[in-house]
């Protein structure tokens, strides 16, 4: 029979079993009489009740008592030195003892924020599931802040980008400066250690060459479209990106359910209606927006295949290096395409705007906010689910279209507005259909 003798006046706590005794020195100040009475009452009830008492080996029962006592008073005695967050089998008993004694659960040498990590180390499969569950969801205020910054930065970029192109119609140079501003921004973050710099290797740079090339094509084509037609029309056409995504992904072996294919029908119909009724319609602007969609879709598809071995690089760092490589792609071509006209165009722009400082501020704002809204989109994707992100991206186009129409006072015909609304609604349906497809695919894997 194992006995537990706890005496308040004495400074010795004795655990006895058979003829072996293990004296442990404990300070009298640590032994609270009320606490000891509660422990003794609980142990008496446990041993006296035939319903609660389960026959266990003396060795296991003694180990449980010693481990519980040592965890409460902070005296490791060699039986079990692991924190409670790692003792999976005895967690319920310890939690009950802590509640009875009036202490919060989780007496561990690690802070609460590290407890899931300890559980993951003890049981990797269970740790991964608990980490996924314990990840805090973004509150309403956080979502409002995330989307507010994302939308605001996008609106500022589109407004000043169009203002510059109205007086300085050289999209190749402006697109190059926007990539240059993003490159300088990322280099500053890495230099000041505000963002961890990824490890650079030759295979990593080689893997980025393809995505950076398609990103360059997408970016310059969008700038060309902005210079030829209204911002609202470019965004309506760019909302047809899901159509190209489904078509090109199907060519490389991906399959989509019927509801995904049906969701792209209103996108095609809406974009066609908006194009026919657009007041500022221009074929260069239309083709620029369409080619931009192709470029960004191919960038996404190619990135999934070429960057499989570099998953440790986060989205912001990946975008930073794509921006730097895109600048190296674009600027030499920009000099060849329109470099001879830059000086004359600059003087005309200064004469139009009046003050050189105003022109410089507009150019700077377009470059900085181009990078900031892309950076915010990556940060938003880290904080929210892909479904919420896709819905937010759809609503972003609505906000940008409405804002630019109000700022530039572009005439909008009723059929044009209907086509725009239909295309954006189709984009929303597509995001819902693809999200359900991913969810079903995840359930099948599980």
PDB file of C-alpha atoms in Angstrom, residues 74-370:
ATOM      1  CA  UNK A  74       8.803  23.460  -9.210  1.00  0.00           C
ATOM      2  CA  UNK A  75      11.099  20.734  -7.775  1.00  0.00           C
ATOM      3  CA  UNK A  76      12.082  18.268 -10.493  1.00  0.00           C
ATOM      4  CA  UNK A  77      13.003  15.040  -8.768  1.00  0.00           C
ATOM      5  CA  UNK A  78      14.019  12.825 -11.641  1.00  0.00           C
ATOM      6  CA  UNK A  79      10.787  10.901 -12.214  1.00  0.00           C
ATOM      7  CA  UNK A  80       9.555  13.127 -15.057  1.00  0.00           C
ATOM      8  CA  UNK A  81      11.263  16.373 -16.041  1.00  0.00           C
ATOM      9  CA  UNK A  82       9.129  17.116 -19.097  1.00  0.00           C
ATOM     10  CA  UNK A  83       6.745  20.102 -19.037  1.00  0.00           C
ATOM     11  CA  UNK A  84       3.058  19.316 -18.551  1.00  0.00           C
ATOM     12  CA  UNK A  85       2.335  20.386 -22.140  1.00  0.00           C
ATOM     13  CA  UNK A  86       4.301  17.348 -23.269  1.00  0.00           C
ATOM     14  CA  UNK A  87       2.785  14.801 -20.859  1.00  0.00           C
ATOM     15  CA  UNK A  88      -0.143  13.765 -23.038  1.00  0.00           C
ATOM     16  CA  UNK A  89      -1.398  10.772 -21.030  1.00  0.00           C
ATOM     17  CA  UNK A  90      -1.657  12.478 -17.624  1.00  0.00           C
ATOM     18  CA  UNK A  91      -2.916  15.866 -18.825  1.00  0.00           C
ATOM     19  CA  UNK A  92      -6.483  15.404 -17.594  1.00  0.00           C
ATOM     20  CA  UNK A  93      -5.394  14.392 -14.054  1.00  0.00           C
ATOM     21  CA  UNK A  94      -3.022  17.352 -13.741  1.00  0.00           C
ATOM     22  CA  UNK A  95      -5.639  19.765 -15.044  1.00  0.00           C
ATOM     23  CA  UNK A  96      -8.134  18.483 -12.419  1.00  0.00           C
ATOM     24  CA  UNK A  97      -5.566  18.913  -9.640  1.00  0.00           C
ATOM     25  CA  UNK A  98      -4.722  22.448 -10.754  1.00  0.00           C
ATOM     26  CA  UNK A  99      -8.387  23.437 -10.805  1.00  0.00           C
ATOM     27  CA  UNK A 100      -8.933  21.918  -7.320  1.00  0.00           C
ATOM     28  CA  UNK A 101      -5.964  23.764  -5.873  1.00  0.00           C
ATOM     29  CA  UNK A 102      -7.001  27.072  -7.369  1.00  0.00           C
ATOM     30  CA  UNK A 103      -4.171  27.377  -9.879  1.00  0.00           C
ATOM     31  CA  UNK A 104      -4.559  28.056 -13.629  1.00  0.00           C
ATOM     32  CA  UNK A 105      -3.849  25.078 -15.806  1.00  0.00           C
ATOM     33  CA  UNK A 106      -0.603  24.685 -17.676  1.00  0.00           C
ATOM     34  CA  UNK A 107       2.257  24.807 -15.169  1.00  0.00           C
ATOM     35  CA  UNK A 108       5.123  24.578 -17.584  1.00  0.00           C
ATOM     36  CA  UNK A 109       8.563  26.043 -17.991  1.00  0.00           C
ATOM     37  CA  UNK A 110       7.481  27.242 -21.433  1.00  0.00           C
ATOM     38  CA  UNK A 111       5.137  30.199 -22.003  1.00  0.00           C
ATOM     39  CA  UNK A 112       1.624  29.506 -23.259  1.00  0.00           C
ATOM     40  CA  UNK A 113       2.485  30.581 -26.778  1.00  0.00           C
ATOM     41  CA  UNK A 114       5.033  27.769 -27.024  1.00  0.00           C
ATOM     42  CA  UNK A 115       2.776  24.987 -25.709  1.00  0.00           C
ATOM     43  CA  UNK A 116       1.447  24.019 -29.194  1.00  0.00           C
ATOM     44  CA  UNK A 117       5.052  23.774 -30.335  1.00  0.00           C
ATOM     45  CA  UNK A 118       5.892  21.399 -27.499  1.00  0.00           C
ATOM     46  CA  UNK A 119       2.863  19.279 -28.365  1.00  0.00           C
ATOM     47  CA  UNK A 120       3.983  19.225 -31.965  1.00  0.00           C
ATOM     48  CA  UNK A 121       7.405  17.984 -30.975  1.00  0.00           C
ATOM     49  CA  UNK A 122       5.921  15.230 -28.812  1.00  0.00           C
ATOM     50  CA  UNK A 123       3.380  14.155 -31.447  1.00  0.00           C
ATOM     51  CA  UNK A 124       3.977  15.665 -34.926  1.00  0.00           C
ATOM     52  CA  UNK A 125       0.646  14.622 -36.446  1.00  0.00           C
ATOM     53  CA  UNK A 126      -1.358  15.881 -33.510  1.00  0.00           C
ATOM     54  CA  UNK A 127       0.751  19.025 -33.334  1.00  0.00           C
ATOM     55  CA  UNK A 128       0.040  19.959 -36.930  1.00  0.00           C
ATOM     56  CA  UNK A 129      -3.704  19.610 -36.455  1.00  0.00           C
ATOM     57  CA  UNK A 130      -3.641  21.575 -33.197  1.00  0.00           C
ATOM     58  CA  UNK A 131      -1.550  24.302 -34.792  1.00  0.00           C
ATOM     59  CA  UNK A 132      -4.054  24.609 -37.608  1.00  0.00           C
ATOM     60  CA  UNK A 133      -6.926  24.828 -35.171  1.00  0.00           C
ATOM     61  CA  UNK A 134      -5.193  27.193 -32.756  1.00  0.00           C
ATOM     62  CA  UNK A 135      -4.272  29.706 -35.496  1.00  0.00           C
ATOM     63  CA  UNK A 136      -6.185  32.851 -34.554  1.00  0.00           C
ATOM     64  CA  UNK A 137      -8.746  34.009 -37.034  1.00  0.00           C
ATOM     65  CA  UNK A 138      -8.740  37.593 -38.182  1.00  0.00           C
ATOM     66  CA  UNK A 139     -11.343  39.660 -36.358  1.00  0.00           C
ATOM     67  CA  UNK A 140     -13.743  42.028 -38.071  1.00  0.00           C
ATOM     68  CA  UNK A 141     -11.551  45.003 -37.186  1.00  0.00           C
ATOM     69  CA  UNK A 142      -8.458  43.276 -38.555  1.00  0.00           C
ATOM     70  CA  UNK A 143     -10.254  42.357 -41.779  1.00  0.00           C
ATOM     71  CA  UNK A 144     -11.428  45.942 -42.149  1.00  0.00           C
ATOM     72  CA  UNK A 145      -7.866  47.205 -41.695  1.00  0.00           C
ATOM     73  CA  UNK A 146      -6.389  44.650 -44.119  1.00  0.00           C
ATOM     74  CA  UNK A 147      -8.917  45.317 -46.872  1.00  0.00           C
ATOM     75  CA  UNK A 148      -8.938  49.048 -46.185  1.00  0.00           C
ATOM     76  CA  UNK A 149      -5.183  49.378 -46.748  1.00  0.00           C
ATOM     77  CA  UNK A 150      -5.279  47.069 -49.748  1.00  0.00           C
ATOM     78  CA  UNK A 151      -8.113  48.963 -51.429  1.00  0.00           C
ATOM     79  CA  UNK A 152      -6.772  52.413 -50.576  1.00  0.00           C
ATOM     80  CA  UNK A 153      -3.310  51.666 -51.963  1.00  0.00           C
ATOM     81  CA  UNK A 154      -4.815  50.206 -55.124  1.00  0.00           C
ATOM     82  CA  UNK A 155      -7.045  53.232 -55.655  1.00  0.00           C
ATOM     83  CA  UNK A 156      -4.142  55.668 -55.167  1.00  0.00           C
ATOM     84  CA  UNK A 157      -1.992  53.724 -57.620  1.00  0.00           C
ATOM     85  CA  UNK A 158      -4.668  53.623 -60.330  1.00  0.00           C
ATOM     86  CA  UNK A 159      -5.483  57.319 -60.005  1.00  0.00           C
ATOM     87  CA  UNK A 160      -1.910  58.623 -60.160  1.00  0.00           C
ATOM     88  CA  UNK A 161      -0.870  56.046 -62.721  1.00  0.00           C
ATOM     89  CA  UNK A 162      -3.605  57.323 -65.051  1.00  0.00           C
ATOM     90  CA  UNK A 163      -2.787  60.977 -64.289  1.00  0.00           C
ATOM     91  CA  UNK A 164       0.814  60.425 -65.329  1.00  0.00           C
ATOM     92  CA  UNK A 165      -0.137  58.547 -68.496  1.00  0.00           C
ATOM     93  CA  UNK A 166      -2.542  61.343 -69.500  1.00  0.00           C
ATOM     94  CA  UNK A 167       0.296  63.880 -69.623  1.00  0.00           C
ATOM     95  CA  UNK A 168       3.262  61.536 -70.194  1.00  0.00           C
ATOM     96  CA  UNK A 169       2.029  58.699 -72.476  1.00  0.00           C
ATOM     97  CA  UNK A 170       5.078  56.474 -72.158  1.00  0.00           C
ATOM     98  CA  UNK A 171       3.933  53.327 -70.338  1.00  0.00           C
ATOM     99  CA  UNK A 172       7.213  51.463 -70.852  1.00  0.00           C
ATOM    100  CA  UNK A 173       9.210  54.013 -68.867  1.00  0.00           C
ATOM    101  CA  UNK A 174       6.531  54.378 -66.190  1.00  0.00           C
ATOM    102  CA  UNK A 175       6.243  50.604 -65.771  1.00  0.00           C
ATOM    103  CA  UNK A 176      10.036  50.387 -65.455  1.00  0.00           C
ATOM    104  CA  UNK A 177      10.068  53.066 -62.762  1.00  0.00           C
ATOM    105  CA  UNK A 178       7.348  51.256 -60.819  1.00  0.00           C
ATOM    106  CA  UNK A 179       9.445  48.079 -60.818  1.00  0.00           C
ATOM    107  CA  UNK A 180      12.470  50.149 -59.827  1.00  0.00           C
ATOM    108  CA  UNK A 181      10.582  51.653 -56.872  1.00  0.00           C
ATOM    109  CA  UNK A 182       9.529  48.177 -55.749  1.00  0.00           C
ATOM    110  CA  UNK A 183      13.092  46.890 -56.036  1.00  0.00           C
ATOM    111  CA  UNK A 184      14.463  49.732 -53.932  1.00  0.00           C
ATOM    112  CA  UNK A 185      11.702  49.184 -51.364  1.00  0.00           C
ATOM    113  CA  UNK A 186      12.517  45.492 -50.971  1.00  0.00           C
ATOM    114  CA  UNK A 187      16.273  46.141 -50.792  1.00  0.00           C
ATOM    115  CA  UNK A 188      15.614  48.666 -48.019  1.00  0.00           C
ATOM    116  CA  UNK A 189      13.494  46.149 -46.084  1.00  0.00           C
ATOM    117  CA  UNK A 190      16.199  43.501 -46.398  1.00  0.00           C
ATOM    118  CA  UNK A 191      19.027  45.908 -45.489  1.00  0.00           C
ATOM    119  CA  UNK A 192      17.226  47.216 -42.393  1.00  0.00           C
ATOM    120  CA  UNK A 193      16.238  43.633 -41.459  1.00  0.00           C
ATOM    121  CA  UNK A 194      12.560  44.590 -41.457  1.00  0.00           C
ATOM    122  CA  UNK A 195      11.976  41.607 -43.725  1.00  0.00           C
ATOM    123  CA  UNK A 196      14.089  38.411 -43.576  1.00  0.00           C
ATOM    124  CA  UNK A 197      16.193  38.107 -46.699  1.00  0.00           C
ATOM    125  CA  UNK A 198      15.906  34.711 -48.420  1.00  0.00           C
ATOM    126  CA  UNK A 199      18.969  32.658 -49.223  1.00  0.00           C
ATOM    127  CA  UNK A 200      19.954  33.224 -52.828  1.00  0.00           C
ATOM    128  CA  UNK A 201      21.285  30.399 -54.953  1.00  0.00           C
ATOM    129  CA  UNK A 202      21.748  29.820 -58.653  1.00  0.00           C
ATOM    130  CA  UNK A 203      18.894  27.263 -58.878  1.00  0.00           C
ATOM    131  CA  UNK A 204      16.586  29.753 -57.154  1.00  0.00           C
ATOM    132  CA  UNK A 205      17.390  32.534 -59.645  1.00  0.00           C
ATOM    133  CA  UNK A 206      17.021  30.136 -62.573  1.00  0.00           C
ATOM    134  CA  UNK A 207      13.634  29.014 -61.262  1.00  0.00           C
ATOM    135  CA  UNK A 208      12.509  32.663 -61.060  1.00  0.00           C
ATOM    136  CA  UNK A 209      13.471  33.586 -64.637  1.00  0.00           C
ATOM    137  CA  UNK A 210      10.249  32.197 -66.133  1.00  0.00           C
ATOM    138  CA  UNK A 211       7.797  33.702 -63.607  1.00  0.00           C
ATOM    139  CA  UNK A 212       9.624  37.041 -63.773  1.00  0.00           C
ATOM    140  CA  UNK A 213       9.357  37.096 -67.560  1.00  0.00           C
ATOM    141  CA  UNK A 214       5.607  36.454 -67.512  1.00  0.00           C
ATOM    142  CA  UNK A 215       5.203  39.018 -64.708  1.00  0.00           C
ATOM    143  CA  UNK A 216       6.984  41.574 -66.902  1.00  0.00           C
ATOM    144  CA  UNK A 217       4.642  40.830 -69.802  1.00  0.00           C
ATOM    145  CA  UNK A 218       1.592  41.146 -67.563  1.00  0.00           C
ATOM    146  CA  UNK A 219       2.719  44.413 -66.004  1.00  0.00           C
ATOM    147  CA  UNK A 220       3.747  46.272 -69.152  1.00  0.00           C
ATOM    148  CA  UNK A 221       0.645  45.118 -71.037  1.00  0.00           C
ATOM    149  CA  UNK A 222      -1.584  46.485 -68.260  1.00  0.00           C
ATOM    150  CA  UNK A 223       0.263  49.823 -68.356  1.00  0.00           C
ATOM    151  CA  UNK A 224      -0.178  50.021 -72.116  1.00  0.00           C
ATOM    152  CA  UNK A 225      -3.897  49.369 -71.680  1.00  0.00           C
ATOM    153  CA  UNK A 226      -4.160  52.060 -68.998  1.00  0.00           C
ATOM    154  CA  UNK A 227      -2.543  54.559 -71.376  1.00  0.00           C
ATOM    155  CA  UNK A 228      -5.037  53.862 -74.174  1.00  0.00           C
ATOM    156  CA  UNK A 229      -8.450  53.438 -72.478  1.00  0.00           C
ATOM    157  CA  UNK A 230     -10.262  54.347 -69.273  1.00  0.00           C
ATOM    158  CA  UNK A 231      -9.066  52.673 -66.071  1.00  0.00           C
ATOM    159  CA  UNK A 232     -12.524  51.241 -65.480  1.00  0.00           C
ATOM    160  CA  UNK A 233     -12.553  49.504 -68.876  1.00  0.00           C
ATOM    161  CA  UNK A 234      -9.110  47.965 -68.295  1.00  0.00           C
ATOM    162  CA  UNK A 235     -10.251  46.549 -64.976  1.00  0.00           C
ATOM    163  CA  UNK A 236     -13.418  45.131 -66.492  1.00  0.00           C
ATOM    164  CA  UNK A 237     -11.361  43.294 -69.115  1.00  0.00           C
ATOM    165  CA  UNK A 238      -8.840  42.186 -66.489  1.00  0.00           C
ATOM    166  CA  UNK A 239     -11.682  40.614 -64.536  1.00  0.00           C
ATOM    167  CA  UNK A 240     -11.716  37.971 -67.291  1.00  0.00           C
ATOM    168  CA  UNK A 241      -8.455  36.525 -65.948  1.00  0.00           C
ATOM    169  CA  UNK A 242     -10.280  33.412 -64.571  1.00  0.00           C
ATOM    170  CA  UNK A 243     -11.227  32.479 -68.135  1.00  0.00           C
ATOM    171  CA  UNK A 244      -7.575  32.297 -69.169  1.00  0.00           C
ATOM    172  CA  UNK A 245      -6.678  30.550 -65.939  1.00  0.00           C
ATOM    173  CA  UNK A 246      -9.169  27.723 -66.551  1.00  0.00           C
ATOM    174  CA  UNK A 247      -8.219  27.347 -70.227  1.00  0.00           C
ATOM    175  CA  UNK A 248      -4.442  27.315 -69.767  1.00  0.00           C
ATOM    176  CA  UNK A 249      -4.598  25.144 -66.653  1.00  0.00           C
ATOM    177  CA  UNK A 250      -6.677  22.617 -68.580  1.00  0.00           C
ATOM    178  CA  UNK A 251      -3.956  22.449 -71.229  1.00  0.00           C
ATOM    179  CA  UNK A 252      -1.392  21.401 -68.603  1.00  0.00           C
ATOM    180  CA  UNK A 253      -3.566  18.670 -67.123  1.00  0.00           C
ATOM    181  CA  UNK A 254      -5.756  20.328 -64.468  1.00  0.00           C
ATOM    182  CA  UNK A 255      -9.437  19.423 -64.445  1.00  0.00           C
ATOM    183  CA  UNK A 256     -12.356  21.588 -63.350  1.00  0.00           C
ATOM    184  CA  UNK A 257     -15.940  20.693 -62.446  1.00  0.00           C
ATOM    185  CA  UNK A 258     -18.886  21.871 -64.506  1.00  0.00           C
ATOM    186  CA  UNK A 259     -19.771  24.747 -62.162  1.00  0.00           C
ATOM    187  CA  UNK A 260     -16.356  26.332 -62.768  1.00  0.00           C
ATOM    188  CA  UNK A 261     -16.855  26.257 -66.528  1.00  0.00           C
ATOM    189  CA  UNK A 262     -20.356  27.670 -66.134  1.00  0.00           C
ATOM    190  CA  UNK A 263     -19.063  30.511 -63.957  1.00  0.00           C
ATOM    191  CA  UNK A 264     -16.847  31.856 -66.750  1.00  0.00           C
ATOM    192  CA  UNK A 265     -19.796  32.298 -69.128  1.00  0.00           C
ATOM    193  CA  UNK A 266     -21.095  35.504 -67.464  1.00  0.00           C
ATOM    194  CA  UNK A 267     -17.509  36.784 -67.407  1.00  0.00           C
ATOM    195  CA  UNK A 268     -17.167  36.392 -71.169  1.00  0.00           C
ATOM    196  CA  UNK A 269     -20.631  37.834 -71.806  1.00  0.00           C
ATOM    197  CA  UNK A 270     -20.114  40.780 -69.452  1.00  0.00           C
ATOM    198  CA  UNK A 271     -16.691  41.695 -70.860  1.00  0.00           C
ATOM    199  CA  UNK A 272     -18.032  41.508 -74.409  1.00  0.00           C
ATOM    200  CA  UNK A 273     -20.965  43.763 -73.560  1.00  0.00           C
ATOM    201  CA  UNK A 274     -18.693  46.247 -71.767  1.00  0.00           C
ATOM    202  CA  UNK A 275     -16.262  46.339 -74.689  1.00  0.00           C
ATOM    203  CA  UNK A 276     -18.992  46.968 -77.272  1.00  0.00           C
ATOM    204  CA  UNK A 277     -20.520  49.834 -75.309  1.00  0.00           C
ATOM    205  CA  UNK A 278     -17.262  51.409 -74.022  1.00  0.00           C
ATOM    206  CA  UNK A 279     -16.983  55.096 -74.954  1.00  0.00           C
ATOM    207  CA  UNK A 280     -13.163  55.104 -74.854  1.00  0.00           C
ATOM    208  CA  UNK A 281     -12.816  51.801 -76.714  1.00  0.00           C
ATOM    209  CA  UNK A 282      -9.421  51.217 -78.292  1.00  0.00           C
ATOM    210  CA  UNK A 283      -8.047  47.973 -79.720  1.00  0.00           C
ATOM    211  CA  UNK A 284      -4.618  48.563 -78.220  1.00  0.00           C
ATOM    212  CA  UNK A 285      -6.204  49.045 -74.818  1.00  0.00           C
ATOM    213  CA  UNK A 286      -8.311  45.903 -75.230  1.00  0.00           C
ATOM    214  CA  UNK A 287      -5.409  43.738 -76.369  1.00  0.00           C
ATOM    215  CA  UNK A 288      -3.176  45.153 -73.667  1.00  0.00           C
ATOM    216  CA  UNK A 289      -5.616  44.069 -70.947  1.00  0.00           C
ATOM    217  CA  UNK A 290      -6.075  40.626 -72.505  1.00  0.00           C
ATOM    218  CA  UNK A 291      -2.328  40.039 -72.881  1.00  0.00           C
ATOM    219  CA  UNK A 292      -1.886  41.171 -69.270  1.00  0.00           C
ATOM    220  CA  UNK A 293      -4.287  38.425 -68.203  1.00  0.00           C
ATOM    221  CA  UNK A 294      -2.330  35.856 -70.196  1.00  0.00           C
ATOM    222  CA  UNK A 295       0.965  36.997 -68.671  1.00  0.00           C
ATOM    223  CA  UNK A 296      -0.206  36.833 -65.075  1.00  0.00           C
ATOM    224  CA  UNK A 297      -1.960  33.480 -65.548  1.00  0.00           C
ATOM    225  CA  UNK A 298       1.181  31.944 -67.080  1.00  0.00           C
ATOM    226  CA  UNK A 299       3.226  33.436 -64.244  1.00  0.00           C
ATOM    227  CA  UNK A 300       1.025  31.682 -61.692  1.00  0.00           C
ATOM    228  CA  UNK A 301       1.035  28.354 -63.545  1.00  0.00           C
ATOM    229  CA  UNK A 302       4.773  28.414 -64.178  1.00  0.00           C
ATOM    230  CA  UNK A 303       5.527  29.411 -60.579  1.00  0.00           C
ATOM    231  CA  UNK A 304       3.715  26.349 -59.222  1.00  0.00           C
ATOM    232  CA  UNK A 305       5.966  24.087 -61.269  1.00  0.00           C
ATOM    233  CA  UNK A 306       9.336  25.845 -61.154  1.00  0.00           C
ATOM    234  CA  UNK A 307       9.293  26.861 -57.484  1.00  0.00           C
ATOM    235  CA  UNK A 308       8.294  23.539 -55.907  1.00  0.00           C
ATOM    236  CA  UNK A 309      11.712  23.193 -54.257  1.00  0.00           C
ATOM    237  CA  UNK A 310      11.685  26.698 -52.748  1.00  0.00           C
ATOM    238  CA  UNK A 311       8.565  26.615 -50.579  1.00  0.00           C
ATOM    239  CA  UNK A 312      10.493  28.056 -47.635  1.00  0.00           C
ATOM    240  CA  UNK A 313      10.555  31.459 -49.390  1.00  0.00           C
ATOM    241  CA  UNK A 314       7.515  33.482 -48.347  1.00  0.00           C
ATOM    242  CA  UNK A 315       5.275  35.320 -50.793  1.00  0.00           C
ATOM    243  CA  UNK A 316       6.635  38.816 -50.151  1.00  0.00           C
ATOM    244  CA  UNK A 317      10.268  37.803 -50.684  1.00  0.00           C
ATOM    245  CA  UNK A 318       9.281  35.879 -53.788  1.00  0.00           C
ATOM    246  CA  UNK A 319       7.491  38.909 -55.193  1.00  0.00           C
ATOM    247  CA  UNK A 320      10.491  41.112 -54.326  1.00  0.00           C
ATOM    248  CA  UNK A 321      12.898  39.014 -56.382  1.00  0.00           C
ATOM    249  CA  UNK A 322      10.425  38.727 -59.239  1.00  0.00           C
ATOM    250  CA  UNK A 323      10.221  42.542 -59.237  1.00  0.00           C
ATOM    251  CA  UNK A 324      14.012  42.902 -59.427  1.00  0.00           C
ATOM    252  CA  UNK A 325      14.330  40.427 -62.291  1.00  0.00           C
ATOM    253  CA  UNK A 326      11.379  42.021 -64.115  1.00  0.00           C
ATOM    254  CA  UNK A 327      13.135  45.381 -63.962  1.00  0.00           C
ATOM    255  CA  UNK A 328      16.196  43.831 -65.615  1.00  0.00           C
ATOM    256  CA  UNK A 329      13.933  42.383 -68.314  1.00  0.00           C
ATOM    257  CA  UNK A 330      11.876  45.501 -68.974  1.00  0.00           C
ATOM    258  CA  UNK A 331      14.129  48.556 -68.835  1.00  0.00           C
ATOM    259  CA  UNK A 332      16.437  47.657 -71.763  1.00  0.00           C
ATOM    260  CA  UNK A 333      13.405  46.950 -73.944  1.00  0.00           C
ATOM    261  CA  UNK A 334      11.793  50.225 -72.804  1.00  0.00           C
ATOM    262  CA  UNK A 335      14.850  52.163 -73.980  1.00  0.00           C
ATOM    263  CA  UNK A 336      14.615  50.464 -77.366  1.00  0.00           C
ATOM    264  CA  UNK A 337      10.854  50.970 -77.778  1.00  0.00           C
ATOM    265  CA  UNK A 338      10.352  54.590 -76.702  1.00  0.00           C
ATOM    266  CA  UNK A 339      13.643  55.901 -75.294  1.00  0.00           C
ATOM    267  CA  UNK A 340      14.136  58.430 -78.072  1.00  0.00           C
ATOM    268  CA  UNK A 341      10.872  60.205 -77.158  1.00  0.00           C
ATOM    269  CA  UNK A 342      11.362  60.556 -73.404  1.00  0.00           C
ATOM    270  CA  UNK A 343      13.041  63.966 -73.368  1.00  0.00           C
ATOM    271  CA  UNK A 344      10.466  65.678 -75.549  1.00  0.00           C
ATOM    272  CA  UNK A 345       7.637  63.968 -73.679  1.00  0.00           C
ATOM    273  CA  UNK A 346       9.101  65.132 -70.372  1.00  0.00           C
ATOM    274  CA  UNK A 347       9.120  68.800 -71.449  1.00  0.00           C
ATOM    275  CA  UNK A 348       5.532  68.571 -72.701  1.00  0.00           C
ATOM    276  CA  UNK A 349       4.451  66.983 -69.427  1.00  0.00           C
ATOM    277  CA  UNK A 350       6.105  69.736 -67.340  1.00  0.00           C
ATOM    278  CA  UNK A 351       4.472  72.396 -69.524  1.00  0.00           C
ATOM    279  CA  UNK A 352       1.075  70.716 -69.043  1.00  0.00           C
ATOM    280  CA  UNK A 353       1.212  70.207 -65.277  1.00  0.00           C
ATOM    281  CA  UNK A 354       2.927  73.541 -64.544  1.00  0.00           C
ATOM    282  CA  UNK A 355       5.315  72.513 -61.740  1.00  0.00           C
ATOM    283  CA  UNK A 356       8.047  69.901 -62.081  1.00  0.00           C
ATOM    284  CA  UNK A 357       7.578  68.954 -58.411  1.00  0.00           C
ATOM    285  CA  UNK A 358       3.963  67.971 -59.092  1.00  0.00           C
ATOM    286  CA  UNK A 359       5.055  65.696 -61.908  1.00  0.00           C
ATOM    287  CA  UNK A 360       7.733  64.076 -59.731  1.00  0.00           C
ATOM    288  CA  UNK A 361       5.297  63.498 -56.869  1.00  0.00           C
ATOM    289  CA  UNK A 362       2.781  61.852 -59.176  1.00  0.00           C
ATOM    290  CA  UNK A 363       5.438  59.532 -60.616  1.00  0.00           C
ATOM    291  CA  UNK A 364       6.741  58.688 -57.140  1.00  0.00           C
ATOM    292  CA  UNK A 365       3.261  57.941 -55.800  1.00  0.00           C
ATOM    293  CA  UNK A 366       2.458  55.652 -58.732  1.00  0.00           C
ATOM    294  CA  UNK A 367       5.670  53.690 -58.169  1.00  0.00           C
ATOM    295  CA  UNK A 368       5.468  53.399 -54.389  1.00  0.00           C
ATOM    296  CA  UNK A 369       1.785  52.536 -54.241  1.00  0.00           C
ATOM    297  CA  UNK A 370       2.144  49.995 -57.044  1.00  0.00           C
TER     298      UNK A 370
END
